[in-house]
Tab-separated table of C-alpha atoms in Angstrom:
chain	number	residue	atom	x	y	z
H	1	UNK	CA	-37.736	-5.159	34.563
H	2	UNK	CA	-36.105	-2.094	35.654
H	3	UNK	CA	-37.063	1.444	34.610
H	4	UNK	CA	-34.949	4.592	34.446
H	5	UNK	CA	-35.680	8.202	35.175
H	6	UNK	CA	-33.958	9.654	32.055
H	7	UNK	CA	-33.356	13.415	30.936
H	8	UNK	CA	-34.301	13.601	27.123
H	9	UNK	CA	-31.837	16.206	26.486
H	10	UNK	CA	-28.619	14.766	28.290
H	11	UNK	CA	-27.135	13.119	25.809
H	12	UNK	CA	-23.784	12.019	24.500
H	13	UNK	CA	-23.732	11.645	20.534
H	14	UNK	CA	-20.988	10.653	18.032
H	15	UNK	CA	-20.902	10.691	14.261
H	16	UNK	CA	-18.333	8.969	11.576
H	17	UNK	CA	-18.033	8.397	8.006
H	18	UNK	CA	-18.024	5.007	7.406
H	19	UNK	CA	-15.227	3.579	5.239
H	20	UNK	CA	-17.112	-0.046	4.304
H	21	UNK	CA	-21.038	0.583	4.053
H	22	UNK	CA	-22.898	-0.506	7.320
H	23	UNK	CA	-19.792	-1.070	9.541
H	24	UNK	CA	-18.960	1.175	12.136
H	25	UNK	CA	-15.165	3.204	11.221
H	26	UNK	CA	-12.837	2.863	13.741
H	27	UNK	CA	-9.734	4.210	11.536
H	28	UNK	CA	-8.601	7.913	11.648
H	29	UNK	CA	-10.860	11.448	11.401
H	30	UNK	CA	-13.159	11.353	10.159
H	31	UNK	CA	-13.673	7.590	9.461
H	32	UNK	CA	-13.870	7.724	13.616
H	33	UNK	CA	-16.203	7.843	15.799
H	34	UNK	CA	-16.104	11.763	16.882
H	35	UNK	CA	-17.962	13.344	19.550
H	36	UNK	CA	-20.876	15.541	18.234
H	37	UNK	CA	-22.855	18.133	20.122
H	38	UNK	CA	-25.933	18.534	18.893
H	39	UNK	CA	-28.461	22.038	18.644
H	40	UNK	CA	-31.302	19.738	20.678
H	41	UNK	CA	-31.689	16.202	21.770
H	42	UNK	CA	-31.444	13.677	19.070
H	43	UNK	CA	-34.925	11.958	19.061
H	44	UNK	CA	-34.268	7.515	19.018
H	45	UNK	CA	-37.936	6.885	18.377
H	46	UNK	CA	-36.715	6.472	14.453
H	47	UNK	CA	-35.298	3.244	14.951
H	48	UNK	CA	-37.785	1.152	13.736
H	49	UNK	CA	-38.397	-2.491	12.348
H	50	UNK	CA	-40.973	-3.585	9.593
H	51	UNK	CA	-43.522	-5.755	10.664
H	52	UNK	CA	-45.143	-8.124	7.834
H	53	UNK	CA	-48.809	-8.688	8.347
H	54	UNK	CA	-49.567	-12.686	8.222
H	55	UNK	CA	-52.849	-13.415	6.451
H	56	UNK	CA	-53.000	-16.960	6.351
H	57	UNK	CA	-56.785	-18.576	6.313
H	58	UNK	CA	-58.162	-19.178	9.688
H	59	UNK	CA	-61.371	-20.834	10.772
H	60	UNK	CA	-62.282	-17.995	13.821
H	61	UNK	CA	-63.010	-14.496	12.855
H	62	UNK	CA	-60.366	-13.498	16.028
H	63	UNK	CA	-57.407	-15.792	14.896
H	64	UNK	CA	-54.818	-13.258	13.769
H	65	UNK	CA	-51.496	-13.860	13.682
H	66	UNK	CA	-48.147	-12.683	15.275
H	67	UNK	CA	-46.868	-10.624	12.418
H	68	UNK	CA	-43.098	-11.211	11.168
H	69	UNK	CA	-40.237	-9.132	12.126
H	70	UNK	CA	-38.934	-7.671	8.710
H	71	UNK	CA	-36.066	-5.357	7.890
H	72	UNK	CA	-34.952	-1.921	9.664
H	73	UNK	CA	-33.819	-0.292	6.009
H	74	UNK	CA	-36.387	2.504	7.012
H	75	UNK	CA	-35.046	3.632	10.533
H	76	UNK	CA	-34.926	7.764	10.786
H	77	UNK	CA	-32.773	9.872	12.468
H	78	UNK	CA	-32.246	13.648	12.409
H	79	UNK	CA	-29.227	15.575	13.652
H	80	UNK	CA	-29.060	19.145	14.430
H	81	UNK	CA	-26.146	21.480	14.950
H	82	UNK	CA	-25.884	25.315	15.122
H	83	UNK	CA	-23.359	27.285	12.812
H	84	UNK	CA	-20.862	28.547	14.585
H	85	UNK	CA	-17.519	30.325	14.405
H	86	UNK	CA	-14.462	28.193	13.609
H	87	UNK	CA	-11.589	28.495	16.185
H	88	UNK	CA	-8.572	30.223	15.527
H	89	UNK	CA	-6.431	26.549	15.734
H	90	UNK	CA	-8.425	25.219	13.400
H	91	UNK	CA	-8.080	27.908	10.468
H	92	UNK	CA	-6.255	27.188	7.293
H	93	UNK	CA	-3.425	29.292	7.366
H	94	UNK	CA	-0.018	28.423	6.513
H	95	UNK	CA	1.538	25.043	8.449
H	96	UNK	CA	-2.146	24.262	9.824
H	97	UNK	CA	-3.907	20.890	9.072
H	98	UNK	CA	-7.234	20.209	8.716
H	99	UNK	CA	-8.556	20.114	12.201
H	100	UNK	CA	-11.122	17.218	13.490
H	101	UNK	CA	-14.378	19.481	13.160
H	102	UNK	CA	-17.364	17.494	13.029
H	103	UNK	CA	-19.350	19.884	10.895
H	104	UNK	CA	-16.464	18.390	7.810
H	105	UNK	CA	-18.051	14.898	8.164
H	106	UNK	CA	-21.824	16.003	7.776
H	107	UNK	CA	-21.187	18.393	4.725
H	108	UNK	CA	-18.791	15.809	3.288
H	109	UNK	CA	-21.625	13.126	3.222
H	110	UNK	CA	-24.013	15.194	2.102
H	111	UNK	CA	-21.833	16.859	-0.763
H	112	UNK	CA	-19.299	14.183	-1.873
H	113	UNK	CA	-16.317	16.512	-2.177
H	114	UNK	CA	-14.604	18.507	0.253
H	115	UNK	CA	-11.362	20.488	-0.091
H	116	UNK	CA	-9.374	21.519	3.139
H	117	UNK	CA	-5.460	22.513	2.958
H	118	UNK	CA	-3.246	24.553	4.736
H	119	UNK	CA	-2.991	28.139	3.780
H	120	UNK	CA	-0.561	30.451	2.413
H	121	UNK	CA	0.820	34.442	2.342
H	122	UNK	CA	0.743	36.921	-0.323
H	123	UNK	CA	4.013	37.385	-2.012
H	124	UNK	CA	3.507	39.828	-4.475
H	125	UNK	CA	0.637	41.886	-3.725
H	126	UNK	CA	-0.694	42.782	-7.708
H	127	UNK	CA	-4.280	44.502	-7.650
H	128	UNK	CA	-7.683	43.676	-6.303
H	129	UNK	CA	-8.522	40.854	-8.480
H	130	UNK	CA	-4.321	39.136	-8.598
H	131	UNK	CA	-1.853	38.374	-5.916
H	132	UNK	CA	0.266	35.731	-5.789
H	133	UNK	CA	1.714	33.433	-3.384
H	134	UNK	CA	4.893	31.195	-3.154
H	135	UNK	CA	2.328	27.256	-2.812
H	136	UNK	CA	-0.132	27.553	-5.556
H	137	UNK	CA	-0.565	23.691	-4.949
H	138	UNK	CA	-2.438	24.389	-2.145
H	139	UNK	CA	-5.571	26.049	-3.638
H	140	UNK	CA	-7.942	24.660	-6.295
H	141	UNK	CA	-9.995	26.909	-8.434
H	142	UNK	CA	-13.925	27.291	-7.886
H	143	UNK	CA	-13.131	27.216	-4.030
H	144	UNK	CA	-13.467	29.954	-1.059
H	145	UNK	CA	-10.765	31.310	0.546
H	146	UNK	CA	-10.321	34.641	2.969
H	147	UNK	CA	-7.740	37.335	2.244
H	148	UNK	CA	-6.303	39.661	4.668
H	149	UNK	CA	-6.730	43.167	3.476
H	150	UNK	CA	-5.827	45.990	5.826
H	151	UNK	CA	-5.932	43.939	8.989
H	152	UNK	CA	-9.630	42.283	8.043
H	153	UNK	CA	-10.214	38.479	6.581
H	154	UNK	CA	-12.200	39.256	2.956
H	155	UNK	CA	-13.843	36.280	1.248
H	156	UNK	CA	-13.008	35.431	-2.214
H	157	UNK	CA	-13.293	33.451	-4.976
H	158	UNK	CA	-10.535	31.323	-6.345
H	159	UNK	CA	-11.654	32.081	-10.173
H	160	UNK	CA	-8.111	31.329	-11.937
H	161	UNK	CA	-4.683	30.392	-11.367
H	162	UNK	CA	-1.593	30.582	-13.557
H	163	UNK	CA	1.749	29.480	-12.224
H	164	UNK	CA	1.996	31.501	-8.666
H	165	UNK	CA	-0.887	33.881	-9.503
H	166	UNK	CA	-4.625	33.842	-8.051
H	167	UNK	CA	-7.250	35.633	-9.506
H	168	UNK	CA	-10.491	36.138	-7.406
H	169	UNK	CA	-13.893	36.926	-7.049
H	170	UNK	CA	-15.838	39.625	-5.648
H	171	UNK	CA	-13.160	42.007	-6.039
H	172	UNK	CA	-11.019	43.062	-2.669
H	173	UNK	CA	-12.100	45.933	-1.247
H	174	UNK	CA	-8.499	47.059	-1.748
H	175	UNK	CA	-5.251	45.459	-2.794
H	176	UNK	CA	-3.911	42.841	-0.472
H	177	UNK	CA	-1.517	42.986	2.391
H	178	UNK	CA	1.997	41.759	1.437
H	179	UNK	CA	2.956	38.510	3.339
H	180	UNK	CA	-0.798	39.126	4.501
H	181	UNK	CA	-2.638	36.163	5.160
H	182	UNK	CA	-4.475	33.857	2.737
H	183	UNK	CA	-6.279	31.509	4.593
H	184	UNK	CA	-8.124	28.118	2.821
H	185	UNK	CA	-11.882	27.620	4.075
H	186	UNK	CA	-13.088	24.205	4.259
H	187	UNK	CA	-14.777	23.891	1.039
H	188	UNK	CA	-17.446	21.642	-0.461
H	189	UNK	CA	-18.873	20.670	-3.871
H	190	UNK	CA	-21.351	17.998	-4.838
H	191	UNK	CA	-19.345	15.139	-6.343
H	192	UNK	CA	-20.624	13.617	-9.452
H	193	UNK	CA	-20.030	10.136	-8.400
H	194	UNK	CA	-21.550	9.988	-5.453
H	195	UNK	CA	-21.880	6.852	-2.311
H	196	UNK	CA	-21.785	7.820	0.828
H	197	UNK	CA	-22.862	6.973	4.500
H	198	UNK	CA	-22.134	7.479	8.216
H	199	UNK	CA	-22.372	6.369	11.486
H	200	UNK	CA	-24.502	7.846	14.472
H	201	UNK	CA	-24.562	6.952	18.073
H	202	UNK	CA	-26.424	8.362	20.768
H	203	UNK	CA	-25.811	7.414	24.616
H	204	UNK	CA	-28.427	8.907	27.306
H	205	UNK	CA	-27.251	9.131	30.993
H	206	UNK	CA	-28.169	7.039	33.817
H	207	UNK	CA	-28.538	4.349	31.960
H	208	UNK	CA	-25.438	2.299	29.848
H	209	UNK	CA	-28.019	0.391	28.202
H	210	UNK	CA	-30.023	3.291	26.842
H	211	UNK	CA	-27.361	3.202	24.098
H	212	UNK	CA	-28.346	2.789	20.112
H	213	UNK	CA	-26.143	3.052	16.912
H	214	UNK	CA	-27.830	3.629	13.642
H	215	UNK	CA	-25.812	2.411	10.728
H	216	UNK	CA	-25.405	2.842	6.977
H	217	UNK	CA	-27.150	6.183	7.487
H	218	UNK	CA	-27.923	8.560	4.450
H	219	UNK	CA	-29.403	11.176	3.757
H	220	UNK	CA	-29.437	15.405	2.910
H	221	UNK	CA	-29.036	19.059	4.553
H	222	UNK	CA	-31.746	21.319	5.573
H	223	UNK	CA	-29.658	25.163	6.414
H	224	UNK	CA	-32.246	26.995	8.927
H	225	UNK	CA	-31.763	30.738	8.553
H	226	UNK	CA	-35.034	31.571	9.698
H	227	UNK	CA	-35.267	35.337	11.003
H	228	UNK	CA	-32.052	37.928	10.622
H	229	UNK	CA	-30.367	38.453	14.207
H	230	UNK	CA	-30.761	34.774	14.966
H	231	UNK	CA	-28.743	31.772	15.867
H	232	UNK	CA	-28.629	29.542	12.547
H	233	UNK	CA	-28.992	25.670	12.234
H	234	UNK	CA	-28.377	22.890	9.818
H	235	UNK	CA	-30.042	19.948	9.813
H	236	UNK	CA	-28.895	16.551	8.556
H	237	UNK	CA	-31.579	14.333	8.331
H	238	UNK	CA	-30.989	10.420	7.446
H	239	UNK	CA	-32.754	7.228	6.611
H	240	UNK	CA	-30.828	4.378	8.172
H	241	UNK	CA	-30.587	0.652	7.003
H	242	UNK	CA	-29.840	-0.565	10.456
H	243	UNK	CA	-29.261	0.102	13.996
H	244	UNK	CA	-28.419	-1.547	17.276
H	245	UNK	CA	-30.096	-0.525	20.766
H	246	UNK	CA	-31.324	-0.052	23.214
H	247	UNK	CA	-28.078	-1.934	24.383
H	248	UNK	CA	-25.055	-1.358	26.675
H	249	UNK	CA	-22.544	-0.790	23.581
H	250	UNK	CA	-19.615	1.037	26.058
H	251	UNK	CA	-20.719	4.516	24.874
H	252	UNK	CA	-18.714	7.509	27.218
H	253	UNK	CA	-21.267	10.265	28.264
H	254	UNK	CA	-18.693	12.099	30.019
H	255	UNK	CA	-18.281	15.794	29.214
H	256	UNK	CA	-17.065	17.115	26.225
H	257	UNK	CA	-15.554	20.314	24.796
H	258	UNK	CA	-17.327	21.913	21.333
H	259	UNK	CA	-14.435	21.540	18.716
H	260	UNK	CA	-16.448	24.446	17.271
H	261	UNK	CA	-16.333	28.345	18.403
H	262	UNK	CA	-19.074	30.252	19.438
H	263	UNK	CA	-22.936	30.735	17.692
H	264	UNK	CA	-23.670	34.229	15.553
H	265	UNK	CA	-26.788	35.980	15.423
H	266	UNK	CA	-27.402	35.673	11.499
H	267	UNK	CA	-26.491	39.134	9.918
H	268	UNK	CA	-25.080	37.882	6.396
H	269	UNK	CA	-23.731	39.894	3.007
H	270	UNK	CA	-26.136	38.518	0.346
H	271	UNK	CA	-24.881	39.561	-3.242
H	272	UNK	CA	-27.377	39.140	-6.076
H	273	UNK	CA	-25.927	39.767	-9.418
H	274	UNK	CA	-26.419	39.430	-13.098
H	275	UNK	CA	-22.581	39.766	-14.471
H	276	UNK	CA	-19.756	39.871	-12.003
H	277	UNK	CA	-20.277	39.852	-8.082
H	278	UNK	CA	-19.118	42.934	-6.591
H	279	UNK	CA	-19.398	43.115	-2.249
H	280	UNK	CA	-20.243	46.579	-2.494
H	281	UNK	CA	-23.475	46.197	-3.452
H	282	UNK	CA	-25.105	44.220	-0.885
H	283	UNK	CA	-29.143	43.092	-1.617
H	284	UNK	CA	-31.821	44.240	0.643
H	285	UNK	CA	-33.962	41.237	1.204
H	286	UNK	CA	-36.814	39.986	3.497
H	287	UNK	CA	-35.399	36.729	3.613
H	288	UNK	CA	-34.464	33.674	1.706
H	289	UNK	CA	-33.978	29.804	1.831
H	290	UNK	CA	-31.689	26.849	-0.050
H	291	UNK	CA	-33.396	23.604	-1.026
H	292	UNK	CA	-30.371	21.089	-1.689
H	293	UNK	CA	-32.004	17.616	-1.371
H	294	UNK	CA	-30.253	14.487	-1.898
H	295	UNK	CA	-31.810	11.195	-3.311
H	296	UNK	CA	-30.303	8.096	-2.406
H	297	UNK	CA	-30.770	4.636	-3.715
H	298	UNK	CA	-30.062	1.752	-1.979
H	299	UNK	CA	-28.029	-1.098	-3.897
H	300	UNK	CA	-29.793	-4.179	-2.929
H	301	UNK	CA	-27.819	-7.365	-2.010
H	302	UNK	CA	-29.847	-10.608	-0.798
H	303	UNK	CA	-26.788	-11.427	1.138
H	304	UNK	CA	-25.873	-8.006	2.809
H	305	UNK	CA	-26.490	-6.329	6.162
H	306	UNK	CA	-30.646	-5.314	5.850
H	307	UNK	CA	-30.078	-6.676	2.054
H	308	UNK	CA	-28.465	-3.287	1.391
H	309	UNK	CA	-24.554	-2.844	-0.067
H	310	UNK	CA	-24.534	0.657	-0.564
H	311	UNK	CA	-26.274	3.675	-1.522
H	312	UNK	CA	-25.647	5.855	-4.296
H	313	UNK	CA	-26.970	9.698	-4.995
H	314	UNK	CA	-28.701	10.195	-8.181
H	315	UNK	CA	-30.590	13.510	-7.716
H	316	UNK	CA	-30.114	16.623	-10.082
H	317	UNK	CA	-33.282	16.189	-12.093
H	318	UNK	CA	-35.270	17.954	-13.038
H	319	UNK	CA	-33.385	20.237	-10.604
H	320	UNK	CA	-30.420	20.652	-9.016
H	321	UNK	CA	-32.343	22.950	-5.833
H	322	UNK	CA	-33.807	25.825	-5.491
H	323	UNK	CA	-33.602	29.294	-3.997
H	324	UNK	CA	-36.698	31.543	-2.492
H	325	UNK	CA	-35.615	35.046	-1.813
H	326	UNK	CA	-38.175	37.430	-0.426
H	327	UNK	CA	-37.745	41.097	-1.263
H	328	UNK	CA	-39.535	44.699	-1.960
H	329	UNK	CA	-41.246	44.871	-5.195
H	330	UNK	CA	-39.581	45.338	-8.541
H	331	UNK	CA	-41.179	45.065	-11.901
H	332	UNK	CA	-37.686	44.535	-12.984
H	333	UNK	CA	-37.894	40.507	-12.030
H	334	UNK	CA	-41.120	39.662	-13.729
H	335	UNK	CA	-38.664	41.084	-17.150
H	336	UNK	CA	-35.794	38.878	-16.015
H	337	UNK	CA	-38.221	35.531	-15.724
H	338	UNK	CA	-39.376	36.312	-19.486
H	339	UNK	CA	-35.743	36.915	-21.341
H	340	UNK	CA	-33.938	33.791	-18.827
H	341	UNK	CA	-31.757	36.324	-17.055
H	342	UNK	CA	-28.995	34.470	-15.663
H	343	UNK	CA	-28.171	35.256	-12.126
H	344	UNK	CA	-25.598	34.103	-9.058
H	345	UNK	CA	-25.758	34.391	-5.879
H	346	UNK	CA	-23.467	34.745	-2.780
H	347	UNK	CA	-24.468	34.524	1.007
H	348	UNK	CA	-21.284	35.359	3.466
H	349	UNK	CA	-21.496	35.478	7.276
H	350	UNK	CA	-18.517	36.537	8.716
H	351	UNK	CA	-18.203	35.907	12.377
H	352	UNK	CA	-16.089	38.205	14.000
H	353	UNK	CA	-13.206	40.749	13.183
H	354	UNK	CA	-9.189	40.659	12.605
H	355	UNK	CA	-7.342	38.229	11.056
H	356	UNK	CA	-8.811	35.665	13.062
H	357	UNK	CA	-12.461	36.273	11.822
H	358	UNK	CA	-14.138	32.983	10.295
H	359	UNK	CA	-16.923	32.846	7.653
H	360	UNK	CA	-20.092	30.401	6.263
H	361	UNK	CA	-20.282	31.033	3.068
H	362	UNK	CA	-23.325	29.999	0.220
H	363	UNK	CA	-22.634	30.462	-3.350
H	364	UNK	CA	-25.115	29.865	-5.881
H	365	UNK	CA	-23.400	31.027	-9.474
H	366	UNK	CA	-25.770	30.288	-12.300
H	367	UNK	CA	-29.473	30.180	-11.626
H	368	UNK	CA	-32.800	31.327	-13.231
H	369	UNK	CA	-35.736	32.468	-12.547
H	370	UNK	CA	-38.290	29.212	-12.445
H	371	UNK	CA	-41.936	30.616	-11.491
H	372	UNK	CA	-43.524	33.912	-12.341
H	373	UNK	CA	-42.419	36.587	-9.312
H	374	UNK	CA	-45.325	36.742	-6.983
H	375	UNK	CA	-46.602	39.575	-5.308
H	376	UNK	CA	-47.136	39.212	-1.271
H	377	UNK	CA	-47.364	41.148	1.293
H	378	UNK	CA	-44.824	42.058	4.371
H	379	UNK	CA	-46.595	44.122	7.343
H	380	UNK	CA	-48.055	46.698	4.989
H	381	UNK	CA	-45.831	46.966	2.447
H	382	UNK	CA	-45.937	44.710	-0.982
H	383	UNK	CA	-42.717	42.441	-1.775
H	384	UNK	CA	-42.304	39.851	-4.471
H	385	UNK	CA	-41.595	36.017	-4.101
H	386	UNK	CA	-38.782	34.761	-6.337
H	387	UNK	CA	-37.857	31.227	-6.842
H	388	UNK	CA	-34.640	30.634	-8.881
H	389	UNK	CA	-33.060	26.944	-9.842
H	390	UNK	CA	-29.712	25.677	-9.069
H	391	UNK	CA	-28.206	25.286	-12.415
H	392	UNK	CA	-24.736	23.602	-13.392
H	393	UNK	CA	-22.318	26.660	-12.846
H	394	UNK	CA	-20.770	28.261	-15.878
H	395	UNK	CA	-18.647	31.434	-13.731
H	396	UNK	CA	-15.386	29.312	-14.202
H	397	UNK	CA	-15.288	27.636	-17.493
H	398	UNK	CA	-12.915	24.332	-17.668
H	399	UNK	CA	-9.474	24.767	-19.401
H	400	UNK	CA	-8.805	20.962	-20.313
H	401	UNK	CA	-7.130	18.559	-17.897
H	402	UNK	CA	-9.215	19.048	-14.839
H	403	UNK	CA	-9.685	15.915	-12.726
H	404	UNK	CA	-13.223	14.556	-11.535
H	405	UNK	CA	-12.538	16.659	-8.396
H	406	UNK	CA	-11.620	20.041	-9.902
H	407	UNK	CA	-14.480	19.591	-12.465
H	408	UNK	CA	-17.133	18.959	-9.532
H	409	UNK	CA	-15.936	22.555	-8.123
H	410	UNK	CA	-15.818	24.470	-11.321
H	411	UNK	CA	-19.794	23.046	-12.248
H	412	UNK	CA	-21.439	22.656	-8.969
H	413	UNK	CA	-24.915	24.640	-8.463
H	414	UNK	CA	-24.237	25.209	-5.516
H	415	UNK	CA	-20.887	25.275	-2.921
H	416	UNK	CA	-20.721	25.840	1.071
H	417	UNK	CA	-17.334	26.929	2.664
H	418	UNK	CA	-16.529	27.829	6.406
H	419	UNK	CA	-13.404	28.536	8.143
């Protein structure tokens, strides 16, 4: 027996989407195993193993019985990460690829779809709402992308596109540059057909066999915003259905660069609206929260790893999430939760200026009022509670011929882009 004087928080951790359920990927980004820095240490202590109670009839009151090693299908594991800015390399412009950023394989799990494609340039510069540039094949309606107007990166709203010409939401704060930048943002969508899992390992220092590797991991997102002015974190946090550990496995805990940029203090536009978004008019707010929860079933198989083959999402009912938004009171609301009003929401962080700024964008586009408003109080002053459902979007209605993919942007409750 040896023991090892170990820092908790030195840690090397990597994350990959597996490609067959259970099985670590070894094939290409991000079905790799890709170096993942984490907002605090990773806590082990989920990996755990069933243990069956054995009752069998003994003849001393004190006769118990070594209990039976069962399955590890309920192993936890939660990884954090702060939002942060995305390099300049690994923007979306025109002639860039997707770049290998490890934030792509957590929202990808927990959302199903995920768009990312080089950008483009305006090449006729119409209005606020039209522009048009010379690889329409590059963008896909319902999805995020930034605009340069003036010398600054604008988010906006792929809402239509006909033969070179994109039509967008919020409206530009002015027409675009010509040959001005449009930039894709890595964009994602809950997919309606949804199985999914990854891969997580986590290697302490000083000791190569304080190694583990949690497999056949699933689970959903938990976005932190906590208090304005503050860092922001998202938290993926995953059941496992097996792991391996504490073992040498060969992990590196050398050093490693953040593919990511730098953190933000939390200072968002949030856009409330009951027709047609419009940045201008920017909602004063206390604070708010997104509830997206995922709800996985496992596919049982006698024969399989843990008796599990795969998982599959089935949650959406009876909602899709929720959103709380604290704010100063208004009768107004407690009218809008009586007559149904239909409302969206946006949330964009930009991070930055130039045309090198990056964004995190939320967008919520159809959702109602689901509890009477509630009055509550902020320091001294009174402000009202409101909790809206997600509801399947209806901003961008279908024109025939969509695939699976395109329909899962133009319906989905809710979307997160960054880039």
């Amino acid at each position: 027996m040896s023991q090892s004087n170990i820092l908790n928080r030195e840690q090397a951790i990597y994350i990959g989407l597996e490609t067959t359920f259970g099985v670590t990927p070894t094939g290409s980004f991000p079905n790799v195993m890709t170096r993942f820095i984490a907002a605090e240490p990773v806590g082990t202590d989920g990996a755990t193993r069933e243990m069956l109670e054995v009752n069998d009839i003994r003849t001393r009151r004190l006769d118990a019985l070594q209990p039976v090693q069962g399955l590890e299908i309920g192993s936890k594991l939660t990884l954090p990460q702060l939002l942060k800015a995305t390099p300049s390399a690994s923007q979306l412009t025109a002639g860039t690829s997707p770049a290998s950023l490890t934030p792509r394989i957590l929202l990808t799990h927990v959302f199903g779809q995920e768009n990312a494609s080089q950008g483009d340039v305006v090449s006729v510069a119409t209005s606020t709402t039209q522009f048009d540039v010379a690889n329409p094949g590059r963008f896909r309606i319902g999805t995020w992308i930034a605009v340069e107007v003036a010398g600054q990166m604008e988010y906006a709203l792929i809402t239509a596109k006909v033969s070179n010409t994109l039509t967008v939401a919020p409206d530009l704060s002015a027409t675009p540059t010509l040959g001005g930048i449009v930039r894709n943002l890595y964009n994602y969508a809950p997919a309606e057909t949804h199985s999914s899992s990854i891969t997580a390992q986590i290697a302490y220092v000083n000791d190569a066999t304080a190694q583990y590797t949690f497999n056949g991991c699933h689970g959903g997102v938990k976005f932190n915003f906590g208090d304005f002015g503050k860092l922001v974190t998202m938290s993926t946090e995953f059941t496992s259905t097996s792991y391996t550990g504490p073992t040498a496995q060969g992990l590196s805990t050398a050093t490693a660069t953040d593919e990511m940029g730098r953190g933000y203090p939390f200072q968002p536009d949030v856009l409330l609206f009951t027709g047609a978004p419009d940045r201008a008019v920017k909602l004063v707010c206390e604070k708010f929260s997104i509830e997206y929860n995922n709800n996985w079933e496992m596919v049982r198989e006698p024969s399989a790893t843990q008796t599990v083959n795969s998982v599959v999402n089935t949650a959406g009912r009876p909602r899709a999430g929720k959103v709380m938004l604290t704010l100063r009171f208004d009768s107004d609301y407690g009218t809008s939760f009586d007559a149904e009003t239909q409302y969206g929401m946006v949330i964009a962080q930009r991070i930055g200026t130039g045309t090198t700024a990056s964004y995190w964008i939320w967008s919520m586009p159809t959702m109602k009022l689901t509890a009477q408003p509630k009055t509550t109080k902020v320091g001294e002053r009174l402000y009202m509670d409101l909790e809206f459902s997600l509801l399947q979007s209806n901003l961008i209605a279908p024109v025939g011929g969509e695939s699976a993919a395109q329909l899962d942007y133009l319906y989905a409750p809710l979307t997160v882009a960054f880039g």
